[in-house]
Amino acid sequence: MARAGGPTGQASEGLLLLTNDSEWAARVLAPSSHIAKTYHVQIAALADEPLLSALRAGVRDGNDFLRVENVRELRRGERNSWLEIVLKEGKNRQIRRMLEALGVEVLRLVRVAIGGLALGSLDKGKSRKLTAAEKSSVEQQNEKH
């Protein structure tokens, strides 16, 4: 498990799983695994119920229909909000694509959890090994789907 860091703007940051077991990684990270992936997203707008409802209902982007599993506002400033977004599919750039389709700019995007694995207080650029229990927990979440 590692934490990636990036500048604000288009770079994403947060929890990464690093492994040399490509089959395990494919099972865990594939959209078809339906393992919840949780993100904290700073947007250049004040979140309101119509925006949150639109994310829950889903948007069409090209041939893809994209929707979130859950969304809530975490906090707001004068000109922006932080959202917590949970995805079960996690298609390529899904959150950015959805918000762009709704006319909302993403300022920061941080993956904070994959299933029961939480980023916690791991500093940017740092990593640690998963425990056997953590790896087993992720595998069990994948088997439920």
CSV table of C-alpha atoms in Angstrom, one decimal:
chain,number,residue,atom,x,y,z
A,1,MET,CA,0.0,0.0,0.0
A,2,ALA,CA,1.4,3.4,-0.9
A,3,ARG,CA,0.3,7.0,-0.9
A,4,ALA,CA,0.8,8.9,-4.1
A,5,GLY,CA,1.0,12.7,-4.1
A,6,GLY,CA,0.5,15.2,-6.8
A,7,PRO,CA,0.0,18.9,-7.3
A,8,THR,CA,-3.5,20.2,-7.2
A,9,GLY,CA,-5.3,20.3,-10.5
A,10,GLN,CA,-5.4,17.3,-12.8
A,11,ALA,CA,-3.2,15.0,-10.8
A,12,SER,CA,-4.9,12.4,-8.6
A,13,GLU,CA,-3.4,11.3,-5.3
A,14,GLY,CA,-4.0,8.9,-2.5
A,15,LEU,CA,-4.1,5.2,-1.8
A,16,LEU,CA,-2.4,2.9,-4.3
A,17,LEU,CA,-1.9,-0.8,-4.2
A,18,LEU,CA,1.5,-1.9,-5.4
A,19,THR,CA,2.0,-5.6,-6.2
A,20,ASN,CA,3.9,-8.0,-8.4
A,21,ASP,CA,0.8,-10.3,-8.4
A,22,SER,CA,-0.9,-8.9,-11.5
A,23,GLU,CA,-3.8,-11.4,-11.3
A,24,TRP,CA,-4.6,-10.3,-7.7
A,25,ALA,CA,-4.4,-6.7,-8.7
A,26,ALA,CA,-6.7,-7.2,-11.7
A,27,ARG,CA,-9.3,-9.0,-9.5
A,28,VAL,CA,-9.3,-6.3,-6.9
A,29,LEU,CA,-9.2,-3.2,-9.1
A,30,ALA,CA,-11.3,-4.3,-12.0
A,31,PRO,CA,-14.6,-2.4,-12.3
A,32,SER,CA,-16.4,-5.8,-12.3
A,33,SER,CA,-15.0,-6.5,-8.8
A,34,HIS,CA,-17.5,-4.0,-7.3
A,35,ILE,CA,-15.2,-3.4,-4.4
A,36,ALA,CA,-16.0,0.1,-3.0
A,37,LYS,CA,-13.4,2.7,-3.7
A,38,THR,CA,-13.8,5.9,-1.6
A,39,TYR,CA,-12.5,9.3,-2.8
A,40,HIS,CA,-12.4,12.8,-1.3
A,41,VAL,CA,-12.9,15.3,-4.1
A,42,GLN,CA,-12.5,19.1,-4.0
A,43,ILE,CA,-14.7,20.8,-6.5
A,44,ALA,CA,-14.7,24.4,-7.8
A,45,ALA,CA,-18.3,24.9,-6.8
A,46,LEU,CA,-20.6,24.8,-3.8
A,47,ALA,CA,-22.3,21.4,-3.7
A,48,ASP,CA,-26.0,21.5,-3.7
A,49,GLU,CA,-28.7,18.8,-3.7
A,50,PRO,CA,-29.3,19.0,-7.5
A,51,LEU,CA,-25.6,18.2,-8.0
A,52,LEU,CA,-25.5,15.4,-5.5
A,53,SER,CA,-28.8,14.0,-6.9
A,54,ALA,CA,-27.4,14.1,-10.5
A,55,LEU,CA,-24.3,12.2,-9.4
A,56,ARG,CA,-26.5,9.5,-7.7
A,57,ALA,CA,-28.8,9.3,-10.7
A,58,GLY,CA,-25.8,9.0,-13.1
A,59,VAL,CA,-24.7,10.7,-16.3
A,60,ARG,CA,-24.0,9.5,-19.8
A,61,ASP,CA,-20.5,10.2,-21.1
A,62,GLY,CA,-20.1,8.8,-24.6
A,63,ASN,CA,-21.1,5.1,-24.5
A,64,ASP,CA,-20.7,4.9,-20.7
A,65,PHE,CA,-23.4,5.4,-18.1
A,66,LEU,CA,-21.6,6.6,-15.0
A,67,ARG,CA,-23.0,6.8,-11.5
A,68,VAL,CA,-21.7,6.9,-8.0
A,69,GLU,CA,-22.7,4.4,-5.3
A,70,ASN,CA,-22.8,7.2,-2.7
A,71,VAL,CA,-22.0,10.9,-2.4
A,72,ARG,CA,-22.1,13.4,0.4
A,73,GLU,CA,-20.6,16.8,1.1
A,74,LEU,CA,-17.8,16.6,3.6
A,75,ARG,CA,-17.2,20.4,4.0
A,76,ARG,CA,-17.4,23.7,2.1
A,77,GLY,CA,-15.5,26.9,1.8
A,78,GLU,CA,-16.6,30.1,0.3
A,79,ARG,CA,-16.1,29.0,-3.3
A,80,ASN,CA,-15.6,25.2,-3.2
A,81,SER,CA,-16.7,22.0,-1.5
A,82,TRP,CA,-15.2,18.7,-0.6
A,83,LEU,CA,-17.3,15.6,-1.5
A,84,GLU,CA,-16.9,12.0,-0.4
A,85,ILE,CA,-17.7,9.8,-3.4
A,86,VAL,CA,-17.9,6.0,-3.3
A,87,LEU,CA,-17.7,4.0,-6.5
A,88,LYS,CA,-18.3,0.4,-7.0
A,89,GLU,CA,-17.3,0.2,-10.6
A,90,GLY,CA,-14.6,2.8,-11.0
A,91,LYS,CA,-14.4,3.2,-14.7
A,92,ASN,CA,-11.4,5.1,-16.1
A,93,ARG,CA,-11.5,8.7,-14.8
A,94,GLN,CA,-15.1,8.2,-13.8
A,95,ILE,CA,-15.3,11.0,-11.2
A,96,ARG,CA,-13.7,13.6,-13.4
A,97,ARG,CA,-15.8,12.6,-16.4
A,98,MET,CA,-19.0,12.8,-14.4
A,99,LEU,CA,-18.3,16.1,-12.8
A,100,GLU,CA,-17.1,17.5,-16.2
A,101,ALA,CA,-20.4,16.4,-17.8
A,102,LEU,CA,-22.2,18.4,-15.0
A,103,GLY,CA,-20.0,21.5,-15.6
A,104,VAL,CA,-18.0,21.2,-12.4
A,105,GLU,CA,-14.2,21.4,-12.2
A,106,VAL,CA,-12.3,19.0,-10.0
A,107,LEU,CA,-9.5,20.7,-8.0
A,108,ARG,CA,-8.2,17.7,-6.1
A,109,LEU,CA,-9.0,14.0,-6.1
A,110,VAL,CA,-7.7,11.7,-3.3
A,111,ARG,CA,-8.5,8.0,-3.1
A,112,VAL,CA,-8.8,7.4,0.6
A,113,ALA,CA,-10.0,3.7,0.7
A,114,ILE,CA,-10.3,0.5,-1.3
A,115,GLY,CA,-12.8,-1.7,0.4
A,116,GLY,CA,-11.8,-1.9,4.0
A,117,LEU,CA,-8.2,-0.6,3.4
A,118,ALA,CA,-8.0,3.0,4.4
A,119,LEU,CA,-5.2,5.4,3.6
A,120,GLY,CA,-5.2,6.7,7.2
A,121,SER,CA,-2.2,8.8,8.2
A,122,LEU,CA,0.2,7.4,5.6
A,123,ASP,CA,2.3,10.4,4.4
A,124,LYS,CA,2.6,11.3,0.7
A,125,GLY,CA,5.3,9.3,-1.1
A,126,LYS,CA,5.4,6.6,1.7
A,127,SER,CA,4.4,3.0,1.6
A,128,ARG,CA,3.9,0.0,3.9
A,129,LYS,CA,3.2,-3.6,3.4
A,130,LEU,CA,-0.3,-4.9,3.7
A,131,THR,CA,-0.9,-7.3,6.6
A,132,ALA,CA,-2.1,-10.8,5.7
A,133,ALA,CA,-5.4,-9.9,7.4
A,134,GLU,CA,-5.7,-6.8,5.1
A,135,LYS,CA,-5.0,-8.8,2.0
A,136,SER,CA,-7.5,-11.5,3.0
A,137,SER,CA,-10.1,-8.8,3.8
A,138,VAL,CA,-9.8,-7.4,0.3
A,139,GLU,CA,-10.0,-10.9,-1.3
A,140,GLN,CA,-13.1,-11.7,0.7
A,141,GLN,CA,-14.8,-8.4,-0.4
A,142,ASN,CA,-14.0,-9.4,-4.0
A,143,GLU,CA,-15.5,-12.9,-3.5
A,144,LYS,CA,-18.8,-11.5,-2.3
A,145,HIS,CA,-19.4,-10.1,-5.8
